[in-house]
Amino acid sequence: MNSKIFKKLYKKNFKNTETALIFENKKISFLQLISKSKIVAENLSRKNNLLKTRVIVALENSEKYVYLLIAASKLNLSLILVSPDIKNNDLNKIKKNAKLIIVDKKNLKNYKFFFKKIAFFSIEDLIKKNNKKIKKLANLKKDDFIINFSSGSTGEPKEIIYTQQLKIERARQLKLNILDKKKNIFINYAPIYHSLGQRLVFSSLLNSNTLVLMRKFNFFEWEKSIEKYKVSILFPISSHLNLLVNSLLRKKNCYISVQKIVASSSQISLKTKNIILNKFKNIFYDTYGTAEVAFVSILKPGDYKLKKNSVGQILKDVKVNLLKFSKKNKYGEICCKTKLLSKFSKKEKNNKNIFYKKTFFRTGDLGYFDKKKYLYFVSRSKDIIIKSGLNIIPKTIEDKILEDKLIKKCAVIGVKDEIFGETPIAICEIIKSKSSLINKFETNLLFKLSKHQMPTKFIYVNSLKFLSTGKIDKVFYKKKYSKMIINKGKAKLFI
């Protein structure tokens, strides 16, 4: 409580004229950042009666969004961060807890049309200086700082709550385990309403580094900004790693300034990972973590030679237990205990599906340890396919499928099988110019996979659907093909 983020930022940087933020060619110093945040805090305080409940924020990335976050920390507000494209039905579910929504001016009329009994501010009005003196700034004395909702990829979306202290400690975790003492230049392409976007904003600013902020992700603009601003540290998601490989194959040379790449490669193919390691093996940090627990493990560059497929060793401030469902399996669900765990609502705290032994957070991911206590990611627990009592790991099949030059991306999911209970099918995005090679691809795969691993059906699509996290939206495809039933190797789709 007590404005921790603002105080920390102010104490270190109240005279700092170095660049804190770059947005669309505009450079903002730490001094200017603090000054603008104070103006936003004053303007919010004029509506003190609307701040007593949570405040919903539905904004695009901009320097104004960062001013708002710092101002909110000064006033101890609780912010619910959502996508500016949030559907009206979804917004209706969460607006019961709020009296105020902050939006971009261009969206103001649209929101006011649909939601009559709630107040609105445009972020543009909040940053205007008001010459009328204010007697006292609001101080809400709330511990909850930022509230996010999980993507729902593990079931129903969960409310994830972060305190200011938690954001500070997570920035410190990154500094201790990855950052150098020298000044770093970050680039943030992720929406700030997403936990990764927040991690990059706070980890950069609280460690007195420079942040290049993008309005939204565009790979060409991302590469252009890396080169232009001499970005030194990258945090790409899995889909960006695939794009990065294509760029490397074209021998683009815009990554000269990059000194560290921090990513999670568990969702990319081994072929893609090998290309990245060949180029960046001395600066690539493979990690495992979740929005709820922050970083859990890190595989540092020096360990790749012997532990290439691992996601590293568990960090000192984290404990991991594996919840095993069968003695036969060497892997189990990764459960984490850490001081950096986000808060949950009272309802979710008592949910056995969220906690193991009351204190270990259940990630929904499967993994195992080797003899030297290196962690290996296996799969999402909900993605495992059980065929005739045998567990099939989709990623093993996906890696073999992606070895073929015909396939750009793929997702393997389980569908009902009247004989085996469940069987894998593969949804593949193919290179159109090579579509004549489909039969040859399927024949070759027979020699790479065992009989029970071989997909019963292949579905070829022009493009796969992705989540904002860069992962293929398997929940979407499971729903889409939930009525498909395999009988004696033939697919029937009941609608």
C-alpha positions as a printed Julia matrix, in Angstrom:
495×3 Matrix{Float64}:
   0.0     0.0     0.0
   1.03    3.69    0.32
   1.93    4.54   -3.3
   4.86    2.13   -3.41
   5.48    2.19   -7.16
   5.18    5.97   -7.45
   7.44    6.54   -4.44
  10.09    4.14   -5.75
  10.01    5.74   -9.19
  10.06    9.27   -7.75
  12.87    8.6    -5.29
  15.19    7.23   -7.97
  14.26    9.53  -10.85
  12.72   12.85   -9.72
  15.68   14.72  -11.3
  16.41   12.19  -14.04
  16.32   13.73  -17.52
  17.3    10.47  -19.25
  14.77    8.82  -21.55
  12.25    6.62  -19.74
   9.81    6.0   -22.58
   9.76    6.18  -26.38
   6.39    6.06  -28.12
   5.96    6.67  -31.84
   9.23    8.67  -32.08
   8.35   10.76  -29.02
  10.93   10.58  -26.22
   9.76   11.11  -22.62
  12.21   11.56  -19.75
  11.71   10.16  -16.25
  11.14   13.74  -15.08
   8.39   14.27  -17.67
   6.87   10.86  -16.89
   6.56   11.73  -13.2
   5.21   15.21  -13.98
   2.51   13.92  -16.38
   1.53   11.2   -13.93
   0.95   13.83  -11.24
  -1.43   15.7   -13.57
  -3.42   12.51  -14.18
  -3.51   11.84  -10.41
  -4.87   15.36   -9.76
  -7.58   15.04  -12.44
  -8.66   11.67  -11.1
  -8.8    13.06   -7.56
 -11.4    15.61   -8.68
 -13.77   12.64   -9.11
 -12.94   11.01   -5.79
 -16.45    9.57   -5.34
 -16.03    7.46   -8.5
 -12.74    5.92   -7.37
 -13.91    4.08   -4.27
 -14.66    0.95   -6.27
 -12.47   -0.57   -8.97
 -11.78    1.47  -12.12
 -12.02   -0.25  -15.51
  -9.37    0.68  -18.07
  -9.95   -0.16  -21.76
  -7.1     1.51  -23.63
  -4.74    0.99  -26.54
  -1.02    1.11  -25.75
   0.26    4.69  -25.54
   2.43    6.89  -23.33
  -0.85    8.07  -21.71
  -1.56    4.52  -20.51
   1.79    4.52  -18.67
   0.98    7.91  -17.08
  -2.28    6.41  -15.84
  -0.59    3.36  -14.27
   1.89    5.56  -12.36
  -0.92    7.95  -11.29
  -3.03    5.01  -10.1
  -0.11    3.77   -8.0
   0.17    7.22   -6.41
  -3.53    7.24   -5.46
  -3.65    3.53   -4.53
  -6.4     2.82   -7.04
  -7.56   -0.65   -8.11
  -7.58   -0.98  -11.9
  -9.27   -3.68  -13.95
  -7.32   -3.77  -17.22
  -9.23   -5.05  -20.25
  -8.87   -5.03  -24.02
 -10.24   -1.9   -25.77
 -12.01   -4.38  -28.07
 -13.77   -6.15  -25.2
 -17.22   -7.43  -26.11
 -20.18   -5.72  -24.44
 -21.32   -8.97  -22.78
 -17.88   -9.49  -21.22
 -17.73   -5.89  -20.01
 -21.18   -6.24  -18.45
 -19.88   -9.12  -16.31
 -17.15   -7.02  -14.68
 -18.65   -3.51  -14.6
 -20.73   -4.36  -11.51
 -17.57   -3.74   -9.49
 -16.87   -0.29  -10.97
 -18.35    3.21  -11.27
 -15.84    4.51  -13.8
 -14.38    3.38  -17.14
 -11.35    5.06  -18.74
 -11.2     4.78  -22.54
  -9.57    6.34  -25.59
 -11.47    9.4   -26.8
 -12.24    7.81  -30.18
 -14.18    5.02  -28.39
 -16.01    7.24  -25.91
 -19.29    7.61  -27.85
 -19.53    3.89  -28.5
 -19.11    3.0   -24.81
 -21.56    5.69  -23.65
 -24.18    4.37  -26.08
 -24.09    0.86  -24.62
 -23.49    1.64  -20.93
 -25.78    4.29  -19.49
 -25.35    3.94  -15.72
 -21.61    4.35  -15.41
 -19.22    7.32  -15.68
 -16.55    7.65  -18.37
 -13.29    9.53  -18.69
 -11.24    9.76  -21.84
  -7.52    9.34  -21.22
  -6.93   12.46  -23.37
  -8.92   14.6   -20.9
  -7.1    13.12  -17.93
  -3.69   14.32  -19.11
  -4.83   17.96  -19.61
  -3.46   20.32  -16.97
  -6.17   21.94  -14.85
  -5.11   25.25  -13.27
  -7.7    24.99  -10.5
  -5.95   23.95   -7.33
  -6.97   20.75   -5.68
  -7.1    20.64   -1.88
  -5.98   17.07   -1.47
  -5.14   14.09   -3.66
  -7.31   11.02   -3.31
  -5.85    8.14   -1.31
  -7.9     5.0    -1.6
  -5.63    2.84    0.61
  -6.35   -0.22   -1.52
  -3.95   -3.13   -1.61
  -5.22   -4.53   -4.93
  -3.51   -2.58   -7.71
  -4.11   -4.34  -11.04
  -6.76   -6.96  -11.76
  -6.46   -9.11  -14.87
  -8.47  -12.06  -16.08
  -6.74  -15.21  -17.36
  -7.26  -16.11  -21.02
  -9.49  -19.04  -20.05
  -7.23  -21.5   -21.88
  -7.32  -23.76  -18.8
 -11.09  -23.47  -18.33
 -13.09  -20.54  -16.95
 -11.15  -17.23  -16.86
  -9.74  -16.53  -13.37
  -9.43  -13.16  -11.68
  -5.71  -12.51  -11.13
  -4.87   -9.76   -8.64
  -1.55   -7.94   -8.37
  -0.48   -5.61   -5.56
   2.01   -2.8    -6.07
   4.54   -4.68   -3.93
   4.14   -7.73   -6.16
   4.92   -5.7    -9.29
   8.02   -4.28   -7.58
   9.21   -7.74   -6.46
   8.69   -9.18   -9.95
  10.76   -6.36  -11.47
  13.43   -7.17   -8.88
  13.32  -10.9    -9.8
  14.09  -10.03  -13.42
  16.91   -7.71  -12.36
  18.54  -10.33  -10.11
  18.34  -13.22  -12.56
  18.75  -11.69  -16.01
  19.48   -7.94  -16.23
  22.97   -6.47  -16.22
  23.87   -3.5   -14.04
  24.28   -1.34  -17.14
  21.3     0.46  -18.66
  19.05   -1.69  -20.86
  16.66   -0.71  -23.62
  13.44   -2.76  -23.6
  10.8    -2.97  -26.33
   7.17   -3.71  -25.47
   4.87   -4.91  -28.25
   2.39   -6.62  -25.88
  -0.86   -4.89  -24.89
  -0.54   -3.36  -21.41
  -3.76   -5.06  -20.31
  -1.82   -8.33  -20.71
   0.49   -9.49  -17.89
   3.52   -9.56  -20.23
   2.9    -5.93  -21.23
   2.79   -4.93  -17.54
   5.95   -6.93  -16.78
   7.86   -5.04  -19.47
   6.55   -1.61  -18.4
   7.32   -2.03  -14.69
  10.55   -4.05  -15.09
  11.92   -1.36  -17.37
  10.85    1.76  -15.46
  11.44    0.49  -11.9
  14.97   -0.54  -12.87
  15.57    2.92  -14.48
  15.84    1.52  -18.01
  14.38    2.83  -21.28
  11.17    1.36  -22.72
  10.27    1.5   -26.42
   6.48    1.12  -26.43
   4.57   -0.03  -29.53
   0.87    0.73  -30.03
   0.35   -2.81  -31.29
   2.48   -5.6   -32.68
   3.7    -5.46  -36.25
   6.77   -7.58  -36.96
   8.23   -5.2   -39.55
   7.85   -2.23  -37.15
   9.23   -4.34  -34.29
  12.42   -5.1   -36.21
  12.67   -1.5   -37.41
  12.39   -0.2   -33.81
  14.98   -2.7   -32.53
  17.48   -1.38  -35.06
  16.54    2.32  -34.74
  16.62    2.52  -30.92
  19.37   -0.08  -30.41
  17.16   -2.3   -28.24
  19.3    -4.5   -25.98
  16.79   -7.0   -24.52
  13.89   -8.84  -26.17
  10.95  -10.78  -24.7
   9.39  -12.52  -27.74
   6.43  -14.87  -27.43
   6.38  -18.18  -29.32
   4.73  -16.84  -32.5
   7.35  -14.08  -32.69
  10.14  -16.65  -32.42
   8.73  -18.31  -35.55
   8.72  -14.96  -37.37
  12.21  -14.24  -36.1
  13.47  -17.48  -37.66
  12.04  -16.47  -41.05
  13.86  -13.16  -40.69
  17.14  -14.9   -39.85
  16.78  -17.16  -42.89
  16.51  -14.0   -45.02
  19.78  -12.91  -43.34
  18.35   -9.69  -41.93
  20.85   -7.96  -39.66
  18.76   -5.76  -37.37
  19.6    -7.61  -34.13
  23.19   -6.36  -33.68
  22.33   -4.32  -30.54
  20.48   -7.21  -28.84
  22.4    -8.61  -25.86
  19.7   -10.82  -24.31
  16.65  -12.7   -25.59
  14.32  -13.9   -22.83
  11.63  -16.27  -24.03
   9.75  -19.49  -23.48
  10.48  -21.92  -26.3
   8.23  -24.72  -24.97
   5.56  -23.9   -27.59
   7.89  -23.85  -30.62
   9.22  -26.75  -32.69
  12.68  -28.21  -32.14
  13.58  -27.18  -35.7
  12.77  -23.53  -34.93
  14.59  -23.68  -31.61
  17.75  -25.05  -33.24
  17.85  -22.2   -35.78
  17.5   -19.63  -32.98
  20.18  -21.27  -30.86
  22.6   -21.41  -33.8
  22.32  -17.62  -34.08
  21.76  -16.55  -30.47
  23.1   -19.39  -28.3
  25.2   -16.99  -26.18
  22.35  -14.6   -25.39
  19.2   -16.8   -25.36
  17.53  -17.35  -21.96
  14.83  -20.03  -22.04
  12.28  -19.66  -19.25
   9.23  -21.24  -17.74
   6.59  -19.3   -15.83
   2.96  -18.16  -15.77
   1.09  -14.9   -15.21
   0.19  -16.12  -11.71
   3.68  -17.09  -10.5
   6.11  -15.03  -12.66
   9.39  -16.79  -13.57
   9.76  -20.31  -12.19
  12.89  -21.52  -13.98
  15.58  -20.16  -16.31
  17.92  -22.04  -18.63
  20.97  -19.82  -19.09
  23.07  -19.79  -22.28
  25.91  -21.82  -20.76
  23.59  -24.8   -20.13
  22.32  -25.32  -23.68
  25.01  -27.75  -24.76
  23.83  -30.46  -22.33
  20.28  -29.37  -21.47
  18.88  -27.97  -24.72
  15.36  -29.36  -24.2
  15.1   -28.24  -20.58
  13.48  -25.01  -19.34
  16.21  -24.68  -16.72
  16.73  -24.84  -13.0
  14.2   -23.63  -10.45
  14.91  -20.12   -9.14
  15.9   -19.64   -5.49
  12.66  -17.91   -4.49
  10.45  -20.69   -5.95
   9.54  -24.2    -4.78
   8.08  -26.76   -7.19
   6.16  -29.98   -6.47
   5.04  -32.37   -9.18
   1.5   -33.64   -8.71
   1.61  -37.12  -10.26
  -1.58  -38.83  -11.36
   0.05  -42.2   -12.0
   3.17  -43.94  -10.67
   3.91  -45.11  -14.22
   4.44  -41.56  -15.52
   7.67  -39.75  -14.77
   5.93  -36.42  -15.28
   3.33  -34.63  -13.18
   1.52  -31.31  -12.94
   3.89  -28.45  -12.11
   2.79  -26.85   -8.82
   4.58  -23.74   -7.56
   5.01  -22.02   -4.22
   6.47  -18.51   -4.35
   6.19  -15.11   -2.66
   5.53  -13.71   -6.14
   2.21  -15.56   -6.48
  -0.65  -13.28   -7.47
  -3.71  -12.93   -5.26
  -7.03  -14.63   -5.96
 -10.64  -14.06   -4.97
 -11.92  -15.9    -1.86
 -13.89  -18.27   -4.08
 -10.8   -19.28   -6.06
  -8.52  -19.54   -3.0
 -10.51  -22.55   -1.79
 -10.7   -24.17   -5.22
  -8.85  -27.52   -5.21
  -8.31  -27.19   -8.95
  -6.2   -24.07   -8.33
  -4.15  -25.1    -5.29
  -2.34  -28.27   -4.24
  -1.74  -28.73   -0.49
  -3.31  -25.26   -0.06
  -0.1   -23.35   -0.88
   1.15  -24.73   -4.22
  -0.41  -23.12   -7.29
  -1.46  -25.66   -9.93
  -0.2   -24.36  -13.27
  -2.06  -26.85  -15.46
   1.28  -27.7   -17.1
   2.97  -31.1   -17.06
   6.71  -31.5   -16.55
   9.46  -33.6   -14.99
  12.92  -33.24  -13.44
  16.12  -34.95  -14.51
  18.71  -36.22  -12.02
  20.36  -32.78  -11.8
  17.02  -31.09  -11.04
  16.57  -29.42  -14.42
  12.89  -28.92  -15.26
  11.39  -30.15  -18.56
   8.05  -28.92  -19.89
   5.93  -31.7   -21.41
   2.5   -30.32  -22.27
  -0.62  -28.64  -20.97
  -2.4   -31.22  -18.81
  -5.67  -30.59  -20.68
  -3.96  -31.28  -24.01
  -2.92  -34.86  -23.12
  -4.74  -37.45  -25.26
  -5.55  -40.83  -23.68
  -5.85  -43.56  -26.31
  -6.53  -47.1   -25.06
  -5.12  -46.09  -21.68
  -1.88  -44.73  -23.21
  -0.97  -41.07  -22.72
  -0.13  -39.24  -25.94
   1.68  -35.91  -25.76
   0.54  -33.66  -28.64
   3.82  -31.72  -28.83
   5.76  -34.91  -29.66
   3.52  -35.4   -32.7
   3.57  -31.69  -33.61
   7.38  -31.63  -33.64
   7.48  -34.54  -36.1
   4.81  -32.95  -38.32
   6.69  -29.64  -38.4
   9.84  -31.34  -39.69
   8.14  -31.45  -43.09
   8.61  -28.35  -45.28
   4.95  -28.56  -46.37
   3.68  -27.6   -42.89
   3.9   -24.03  -41.56
   2.07  -24.58  -38.23
   0.01  -27.33  -36.66
  -2.1   -28.27  -33.66
  -2.8   -31.82  -32.48
  -5.92  -32.35  -30.37
  -7.9   -35.34  -29.12
 -11.37  -36.3   -30.34
 -13.71  -39.11  -29.3
 -13.01  -42.57  -30.7
 -15.69  -45.27  -30.35
 -13.05  -48.0   -29.99
 -10.03  -46.36  -28.31
 -11.86  -43.72  -26.23
  -9.83  -40.85  -27.68
  -7.53  -40.4   -30.68
  -5.35  -37.6   -32.07
  -6.23  -35.5   -35.09
  -3.94  -32.87  -36.65
  -5.01  -29.43  -37.88
  -2.29  -28.2   -40.24
  -1.57  -24.88  -41.89
   0.2   -25.73  -45.13
   2.24  -23.87  -47.73
  -0.28  -23.59  -50.59
   2.3   -23.92  -53.36
   3.22  -27.37  -52.03
  -0.3   -28.76  -51.46
   0.32  -31.5   -54.03
   2.76  -33.07  -51.53
   0.08  -33.87  -48.9
  -0.06  -37.62  -49.63
   3.72  -37.89  -49.5
   3.78  -35.99  -46.18
   1.23  -38.33  -44.56
   3.1   -41.43  -45.81
   6.45  -40.15  -44.49
   4.9   -39.47  -41.1
   4.06  -43.17  -40.72
   7.79  -43.85  -40.37
   8.31  -41.14  -37.74
   5.47  -41.92  -35.32
   4.28  -45.05  -33.56
   0.86  -46.45  -34.48
  -0.94  -45.02  -31.46
   0.64  -41.57  -32.07
  -0.33  -41.33  -35.73
  -3.21  -38.84  -36.22
  -6.38  -40.57  -37.37
  -7.36  -37.54  -39.43
  -5.59  -34.52  -40.95
  -7.44  -31.25  -41.44
  -5.73  -28.7   -43.71
  -6.49  -24.99  -43.24
  -5.26  -21.71  -44.74
  -4.39  -20.27  -41.32
  -4.67  -21.33  -37.67
  -6.35  -19.3   -34.96
  -4.03  -17.82  -32.3
  -4.5   -16.36  -28.81
  -3.05  -12.93  -27.93
  -0.25  -14.82  -26.11
   1.0   -16.22  -29.42
  -0.21  -19.75  -28.7
  -2.53  -21.68  -31.01
  -6.07  -21.5   -29.64
  -6.6   -25.2   -28.94
  -9.74  -24.53  -26.88
 -11.33  -23.12  -30.06
 -10.43  -26.23  -32.09
 -11.51  -28.62  -29.33
 -14.93  -26.95  -29.31
 -15.09  -26.88  -33.11
 -14.39  -30.61  -33.41
 -16.01  -31.72  -30.15
 -18.78  -33.5   -32.06
 -16.39  -35.4   -34.3
 -16.37  -39.12  -33.48
 -13.91  -41.59  -34.99
 -15.28  -45.05  -35.78
 -12.9   -47.67  -37.17
 -10.55  -44.94  -38.39
 -13.31  -42.95  -40.14
 -14.39  -39.53  -38.94
 -18.02  -38.61  -38.44
 -18.98  -35.03  -37.58
 -22.35  -34.78  -35.83
 -23.87  -31.28  -35.86
